Short mmCIF file of C-alpha atoms in Angstrom, two decimals:
data_model
loop_
_atom_site.label_atom_id
_atom_site.label_comp_id
_atom_site.label_asym_id
_atom_site.label_seq_id
_atom_site.Cartn_x
_atom_site.Cartn_y
_atom_site.Cartn_z
CA MET H 1 32.06 41.69 116.58
CA ALA H 2 29.88 38.86 117.87
CA ALA H 3 26.37 38.71 116.51
CA SER H 4 23.51 39.17 118.96
CA PRO H 5 21.52 36.02 119.84
CA LYS H 6 18.62 35.32 117.54
CA PRO H 7 15.06 35.46 118.96
CA PRO H 8 14.52 31.69 118.40
CA GLY H 9 17.58 31.08 120.58
CA ARG H 10 16.09 33.17 123.37
CA LEU H 11 12.82 31.26 123.07
CA LYS H 12 14.66 27.94 123.27
CA SER H 13 16.55 29.16 126.32
CA PHE H 14 13.27 30.22 127.98
CA PHE H 15 11.65 26.84 127.47
CA GLY H 16 14.83 25.18 128.66
CA SER H 17 14.63 27.16 131.89
CA VAL H 18 10.99 26.17 132.35
CA LEU H 19 11.80 22.49 131.84
CA ARG H 20 14.67 22.69 134.32
CA ALA H 21 12.37 24.36 136.86
CA PHE H 22 9.98 21.41 136.68
CA HIS H 23 12.65 18.75 136.71
CA PRO H 24 12.03 16.35 139.64
CA ARG H 25 15.47 17.08 141.07
CA THR H 26 14.85 20.82 141.03
CA MET H 27 11.47 20.40 142.70
CA ARG H 28 13.00 18.21 145.40
CA GLU H 29 15.68 20.81 146.06
CA LYS H 30 13.29 23.78 146.15
CA GLY H 31 10.56 22.12 148.12
CA LEU H 32 6.78 21.68 147.81
CA LEU H 33 5.85 25.32 148.44
CA TRP H 34 8.15 26.55 145.66
CA THR H 35 6.79 23.94 143.25
CA VAL H 36 3.16 24.84 143.96
CA GLY H 37 3.93 28.54 143.58
CA VAL H 38 5.65 28.09 140.22
CA LEU H 39 2.84 25.86 138.96
CA THR H 40 0.23 28.42 140.01
CA ILE H 41 2.06 31.24 138.25
CA LEU H 42 2.46 29.12 135.11
CA VAL H 43 -1.22 28.13 135.00
CA LEU H 44 -2.37 31.71 135.60
CA GLY H 45 -0.01 32.92 132.88
CA ILE H 46 -1.44 30.40 130.41
CA PHE H 47 -5.02 31.33 131.33
CA LEU H 48 -4.31 35.05 130.97
CA ALA H 49 -2.61 34.51 127.59
CA ILE H 50 -5.62 32.54 126.34
CA ALA H 51 -8.00 35.17 127.71
CA GLU H 52 -6.05 37.88 125.89
CA TYR H 53 -6.34 35.95 122.61
CA TRP H 54 -10.03 35.34 123.15
CA GLY H 55 -10.54 39.03 123.89
CA GLU H 56 -9.63 40.17 120.37
CA GLU H 57 -12.59 41.69 118.54
CA PRO H 58 -13.62 39.84 115.33
CA GLU H 59 -12.79 41.37 111.98
CA GLU H 60 -15.49 42.69 109.67
CA PHE H 61 -16.63 40.39 106.87
CA ASP H 62 -17.98 41.03 103.38
CA VAL H 63 -21.74 40.47 103.64
CA LEU H 64 -22.32 40.23 99.89
CA ALA H 65 -19.43 37.84 99.25
CA SER H 66 -20.64 35.65 102.12
CA ALA H 67 -24.17 35.53 100.68
CA ILE H 68 -22.91 34.64 97.20
CA GLN H 69 -20.72 31.87 98.60
CA ASP H 70 -23.50 30.38 100.77
CA ALA H 71 -26.01 30.53 97.92
CA GLY H 72 -23.61 28.86 95.50
CA VAL H 73 -24.30 31.41 92.76
CA LYS H 74 -21.89 33.22 90.46
CA ASN H 75 -22.88 36.83 91.13
CA SER H 76 -25.14 39.01 93.26
CA ARG H 77 -27.79 39.32 90.54
CA GLU H 78 -28.83 35.73 91.20
CA LEU H 79 -29.53 36.38 94.89
CA PRO H 80 -33.20 36.78 95.86
CA LEU H 81 -34.19 39.80 97.92
CA GLY H 82 -33.50 39.21 101.59
CA TYR H 83 -30.93 36.46 101.11
CA THR H 84 -28.05 38.80 101.98
CA TYR H 85 -29.91 40.18 105.01
CA ALA H 86 -30.69 36.68 106.34
CA THR H 87 -27.14 35.47 105.66
CA THR H 88 -25.75 38.44 107.55
CA LEU H 89 -27.84 37.61 110.63
CA ILE H 90 -26.67 34.00 110.42
CA ASP H 91 -23.03 35.09 110.12
CA ILE H 92 -23.33 37.44 113.11
CA GLY H 93 -24.83 34.64 115.19
CA GLU H 94 -22.14 32.17 114.13
CA THR H 95 -19.42 34.71 114.87
CA LEU H 96 -20.74 35.04 118.42
CA LEU H 97 -20.76 31.26 118.90
CA TYR H 98 -17.64 30.17 117.02
CA LYS H 99 -15.09 32.96 117.31
CA PRO H 100 -11.96 32.14 119.39
CA GLY H 101 -13.20 31.14 122.82
CA GLY H 102 -16.78 30.81 121.67
CA PHE H 103 -19.57 32.61 123.52
CA LEU H 104 -17.98 33.95 126.72
CA VAL H 105 -20.76 35.85 128.49
CA ASN H 106 -21.99 32.77 130.34
CA ASP H 107 -18.58 31.23 131.11
CA MET H 108 -18.24 30.22 134.77
CA PHE H 109 -14.74 28.71 134.70
CA PRO H 110 -11.23 29.81 133.64
CA PRO H 111 -9.99 31.10 131.33
CA GLY H 112 -13.28 32.54 130.06
CA VAL H 113 -14.27 33.81 133.49
CA PHE H 114 -11.22 36.11 133.40
CA GLU H 115 -12.71 37.93 130.41
CA ASP H 116 -14.26 41.31 131.10
CA ASN H 117 -14.47 43.29 127.87
CA MET H 118 -15.41 40.59 125.35
CA PRO H 119 -18.60 39.52 127.18
CA MET H 120 -19.88 43.11 126.93
CA TRP H 121 -18.89 43.23 123.25
CA GLU H 122 -20.86 40.02 122.73
CA TYR H 123 -23.88 41.47 124.50
CA GLY H 124 -23.80 44.53 122.25
CA ALA H 125 -23.55 42.42 119.08
CA LEU H 126 -26.31 40.12 120.36
CA THR H 127 -28.57 43.13 120.96
CA ALA H 128 -28.01 44.28 117.36
CA LEU H 129 -28.80 40.75 116.14
CA ARG H 130 -32.02 40.76 118.15
CA ASP H 131 -33.04 44.17 116.79
CA ALA H 132 -32.47 43.11 113.17
CA THR H 133 -34.27 39.79 113.67
CA SER H 134 -37.28 41.48 115.30
CA ALA H 135 -37.50 43.96 112.43
CA LEU H 136 -37.37 41.09 109.93
CA ARG H 137 -40.03 39.02 111.69
CA ASN H 138 -42.46 41.81 112.53
CA HIS H 139 -42.10 44.13 109.54
CA ILE H 140 -39.83 43.24 106.64
CA ALA H 141 -41.11 39.69 106.07
CA ARG H 142 -44.78 40.69 106.32
CA ALA H 143 -46.85 42.27 103.55
CA GLN H 144 -48.90 44.29 106.06
CA SER H 145 -49.54 44.50 109.79
CA GLN H 146 -52.27 41.84 109.75
CA SER H 147 -50.40 39.41 107.50
CA LYS H 148 -49.46 35.99 108.78
CA GLU H 149 -45.92 35.91 110.17
CA ASP H 150 -43.24 33.64 108.77
CA PRO H 151 -43.12 30.36 110.78
CA ASP H 152 -39.32 30.06 110.78
CA LEU H 153 -38.81 33.67 111.86
CA ALA H 154 -41.42 33.16 114.57
CA GLN H 155 -39.07 30.49 115.95
CA ALA H 156 -35.78 32.28 115.32
CA GLU H 157 -36.56 35.49 117.20
CA PRO H 158 -37.47 33.90 120.59
CA PHE H 159 -34.34 31.73 120.48
CA PHE H 160 -32.15 34.82 120.05
CA TYR H 161 -33.89 36.46 123.01
CA PHE H 162 -32.98 33.60 125.33
CA ASP H 163 -31.06 34.62 128.48
CA HIS H 164 -27.47 35.28 127.42
CA THR H 165 -26.05 34.37 130.84
CA SER H 166 -27.45 30.82 131.00
CA TRP H 167 -24.74 28.17 131.24
CA GLN H 168 -26.85 25.28 132.49
CA LEU H 169 -29.27 23.25 130.39
CA PRO H 170 -30.41 24.74 128.14
CA SER H 171 -27.32 26.82 127.54
CA SER H 172 -27.36 30.13 125.69
CA GLU H 173 -25.26 28.61 122.91
CA SER H 174 -27.70 25.77 122.24
CA GLU H 175 -30.67 28.14 122.03
CA TYR H 176 -28.88 30.60 119.76
CA GLN H 177 -27.84 27.70 117.51
CA LYS H 178 -31.53 26.80 117.18
CA GLY H 179 -32.21 30.41 116.19
CA ILE H 180 -29.49 30.24 113.54
CA GLU H 181 -30.95 26.99 112.18
CA ALA H 182 -34.43 28.54 111.98
CA MET H 183 -32.93 31.52 110.11
CA MET H 184 -31.22 29.09 107.73
CA ARG H 185 -34.56 27.46 106.97
CA TYR H 186 -36.06 30.86 106.21
CA ARG H 187 -33.10 31.67 103.97
CA ALA H 188 -33.45 28.36 102.12
CA ARG H 189 -37.11 29.14 101.47
CA LEU H 190 -36.13 32.56 100.16
CA MET H 191 -33.89 30.85 97.63
CA LYS H 192 -36.85 28.71 96.50
CA ARG H 193 -39.09 31.82 96.41
CA GLU H 194 -41.26 30.25 99.13
CA ALA H 195 -40.64 32.98 101.73
CA SER H 196 -41.22 36.72 101.67
CA PHE H 197 -38.97 39.75 102.04
CA PHE H 198 -40.59 43.11 101.32
CA SER H 199 -37.96 45.79 100.70
CA ARG H 200 -40.31 48.74 101.14
CA ALA H 201 -39.56 52.15 102.59
CA ASP H 202 -42.00 51.73 105.48
CA ASN H 203 -40.35 48.42 106.47
CA LEU H 204 -36.90 49.97 106.43
CA ARG H 205 -38.15 52.91 108.50
CA GLN H 206 -39.26 50.45 111.19
CA TYR H 207 -35.73 49.10 111.55
CA LEU H 208 -34.18 52.56 111.39
CA GLU H 209 -36.44 53.69 114.22
CA ILE H 210 -35.08 50.86 116.40
CA LEU H 211 -31.51 51.69 115.34
CA GLU H 212 -32.03 55.39 116.04
CA LYS H 213 -33.17 54.77 119.61
CA ARG H 214 -30.42 52.26 120.27
CA LEU H 215 -27.66 54.53 118.96
CA GLY H 216 -29.09 57.47 120.87
CA SER H 217 -29.05 55.50 124.10
CA LEU H 218 -25.49 54.26 123.57
CA SER H 219 -24.26 57.75 122.72
CA ASN H 220 -25.91 59.11 125.86
CA ARG H 221 -24.43 56.44 128.11
CA LEU H 222 -20.97 56.89 126.62
CA SER H 223 -21.14 60.65 127.05
CA ALA H 224 -22.11 60.18 130.70
CA SER H 225 -18.53 59.07 131.38
CA ALA H 226 -17.62 62.77 131.42
CA GLY H 227 -20.45 63.87 133.71
CA ASP H 228 -19.85 66.62 136.23
CA MET H 229 -19.71 65.01 139.69
CA SER H 230 -20.88 68.27 141.29
CA GLN H 231 -24.24 67.78 139.57
CA VAL H 232 -24.75 64.13 140.47
CA ASN H 233 -26.48 64.68 143.80
CA ALA H 234 -28.93 67.17 142.30
CA ASP H 235 -29.63 64.94 139.32
CA GLU H 236 -30.15 61.88 141.52
CA LYS H 237 -32.95 63.74 143.30
CA ARG H 238 -34.65 64.20 139.93
CA GLY H 239 -34.17 60.52 139.06
CA MET H 240 -31.24 61.18 136.72
CA VAL H 241 -27.59 60.24 137.05
CA ILE H 242 -25.29 61.79 134.46
CA LYS H 243 -22.02 60.30 135.67
CA THR H 244 -21.12 56.76 134.63
CA SER H 245 -19.37 54.78 137.34
CA TRP H 246 -15.63 54.39 136.74
CA TRP H 247 -16.12 50.62 137.00
CA ASN H 248 -18.74 50.60 134.23
CA VAL H 249 -17.03 52.86 131.69
CA ASP H 250 -15.28 50.02 129.83
CA ASP H 251 -18.44 47.88 129.91
CA ILE H 252 -20.45 50.51 128.06
CA PHE H 253 -17.58 51.17 125.68
CA PHE H 254 -17.32 47.54 124.55
CA GLU H 255 -21.08 47.06 124.45
CA ALA H 256 -21.24 50.01 122.05
CA ARG H 257 -18.37 48.58 119.98
CA GLY H 258 -20.13 45.23 119.72
CA TYR H 259 -23.46 46.77 118.75
CA SER H 260 -21.79 48.98 116.14
CA TRP H 261 -19.88 46.03 114.66
CA ALA H 262 -23.05 44.01 114.12
CA ALA H 263 -25.08 47.04 112.95
CA ILE H 264 -22.46 47.81 110.28
CA HIS H 265 -23.04 44.42 108.69
CA VAL H 266 -26.82 44.68 108.90
CA LEU H 267 -26.71 48.10 107.24
CA LYS H 268 -24.46 46.81 104.46
CA ALA H 269 -26.95 44.01 103.83
CA ILE H 270 -29.73 46.62 103.76
CA GLU H 271 -27.71 48.65 101.25
CA PHE H 272 -27.93 45.69 98.86
CA ASP H 273 -31.39 44.26 99.57
CA PHE H 274 -33.09 47.69 99.70
CA ARG H 275 -31.17 49.05 96.73
CA ASP H 276 -34.32 49.88 94.75
CA ILE H 277 -35.79 52.25 97.34
CA LEU H 278 -32.32 53.64 98.08
CA GLY H 279 -31.93 54.56 94.41
CA ASN H 280 -32.42 58.13 95.46
CA LYS H 281 -28.83 59.34 95.76
CA THR H 282 -29.53 61.34 98.91
CA ALA H 283 -30.94 58.29 100.71
CA LEU H 284 -27.99 56.13 99.68
CA VAL H 285 -25.51 58.78 100.85
CA SER H 286 -27.27 58.95 104.21
CA LEU H 287 -27.08 55.17 104.64
CA GLN H 288 -23.42 55.11 103.68
CA SER H 289 -22.80 57.94 106.13
CA ILE H 290 -24.22 55.83 108.98
CA ILE H 291 -21.95 52.93 108.00
CA HIS H 292 -18.93 55.21 107.67
CA GLU H 293 -19.38 56.76 111.13
CA LEU H 294 -19.85 53.37 112.79
CA GLU H 295 -16.78 52.00 111.00
CA ASP H 296 -14.71 54.95 112.23
CA GLY H 297 -15.78 54.01 115.74
CA GLN H 298 -14.24 50.54 115.20
CA ALA H 299 -10.71 51.91 114.89
CA PRO H 300 -8.15 50.12 117.11
CA PHE H 301 -7.17 51.79 120.37
CA LEU H 302 -3.65 51.88 121.76
CA SER H 303 -4.20 51.73 125.49
CA PRO H 304 -4.66 48.34 127.22
CA ILE H 305 -7.34 49.99 129.33
CA ILE H 306 -10.16 52.35 128.37
CA LEU H 307 -8.96 55.86 129.15
CA ASN H 308 -11.44 58.55 130.14
CA GLY H 309 -9.57 61.77 130.71
CA ASP H 310 -11.29 65.01 131.62
CA GLY H 311 -11.78 67.87 129.19
CA PHE H 312 -8.56 68.90 127.54
CA GLY H 313 -6.33 66.98 129.95
CA ILE H 314 -3.35 64.75 129.20
CA PHE H 315 -5.33 61.57 128.65
CA ALA H 316 -7.87 60.95 125.91
CA ASN H 317 -11.49 60.10 126.66
CA TYR H 318 -12.23 56.98 124.63
CA SER H 319 -15.90 56.96 125.57
CA LEU H 320 -16.46 60.50 124.30
CA THR H 321 -14.63 59.71 121.06
CA LEU H 322 -16.84 56.70 120.40
CA ALA H 323 -19.92 58.65 121.53
CA ASN H 324 -19.12 61.28 118.89
CA TYR H 325 -19.07 58.71 116.06
CA ILE H 326 -22.26 57.05 117.28
CA ALA H 327 -24.03 60.39 117.72
CA ARG H 328 -23.18 61.34 114.14
CA ALA H 329 -24.37 57.94 112.94
CA ASN H 330 -27.58 58.53 114.88
CA ALA H 331 -28.06 61.92 113.20
CA ALA H 332 -27.58 60.31 109.78
CA THR H 333 -30.12 57.62 110.75
CA ILE H 334 -32.68 60.31 111.56
CA ASP H 335 -31.99 62.01 108.22
CA LEU H 336 -32.45 58.76 106.32
CA ARG H 337 -35.67 57.93 108.13
CA ASN H 338 -37.05 61.38 107.31
CA LEU H 339 -36.07 60.99 103.66
CA LEU H 340 -37.91 57.66 103.46
CA GLN H 341 -40.91 59.23 105.18
CA GLN H 342 -41.06 61.99 102.57
CA GLY H 343 -40.77 59.49 99.71
#
């Protein structure tokens, strides 16, 4: 019995067919219109393949291992407080800029312009980066409300808040790179014990309050994908719309995925840098519960499109599934904030 052709043979045959299609003799025989059509299909196919590769969500990274490597120390005990937190913000920013395809939100030309989901993922991760940077500048790096702010953080935060859709000079990428460099200077001063990082309960509560509101909003917007259309007209009259547009469902989904991805890393850095105040087992369990719920929401999905079935129908509702994980993470955030409030 003859053996079936091996996959490499099929691949060779495919490329052979492509080369024959673009042979000058073939193009002369088929004509100009055929040649232009084949070229267009080939170019679009290449662009779509690249866009698909660029659209893959980045993997999680080990925040503590990254901090140890960047600091050039042997173990975590040699890291100053805040070094892991600052390194995590730097790594999130660098992931946004240097992942496959780079920063895609502001792309105006193919193949990046074909991307739909990744730009929303980037916006979500960027929002989480902004939240964590603001908390660091305004609370965590200051001894009290009237203390002088850190000069490098005072530069880093505005750079991260630069318009994410700008592609002309200055571009979003160049401004965010300046923010990363300012954060690196702050981190270097932490290593020399020339910068401050106050791992107090009240400082952590300030960040958790931001996180709580952000998660609550995302959960609400995701849940709105299952709104009852019969109520929309009545709710619009009261200034409320509970039904997310079908065209926006995947945008909110990937924005939430991006925010959750970045928040997971920030919370893991907090778990290390705020370890003294989280010594209370209940507080540590609450923090780990937030991380666990957000990580569950990062599970891969099988469908090439975001499904949003109704109720107990045939199709799953991806938005409601993610909303459930985020809502539970939000509840754990509230519990942790209350625990820190009580002392």
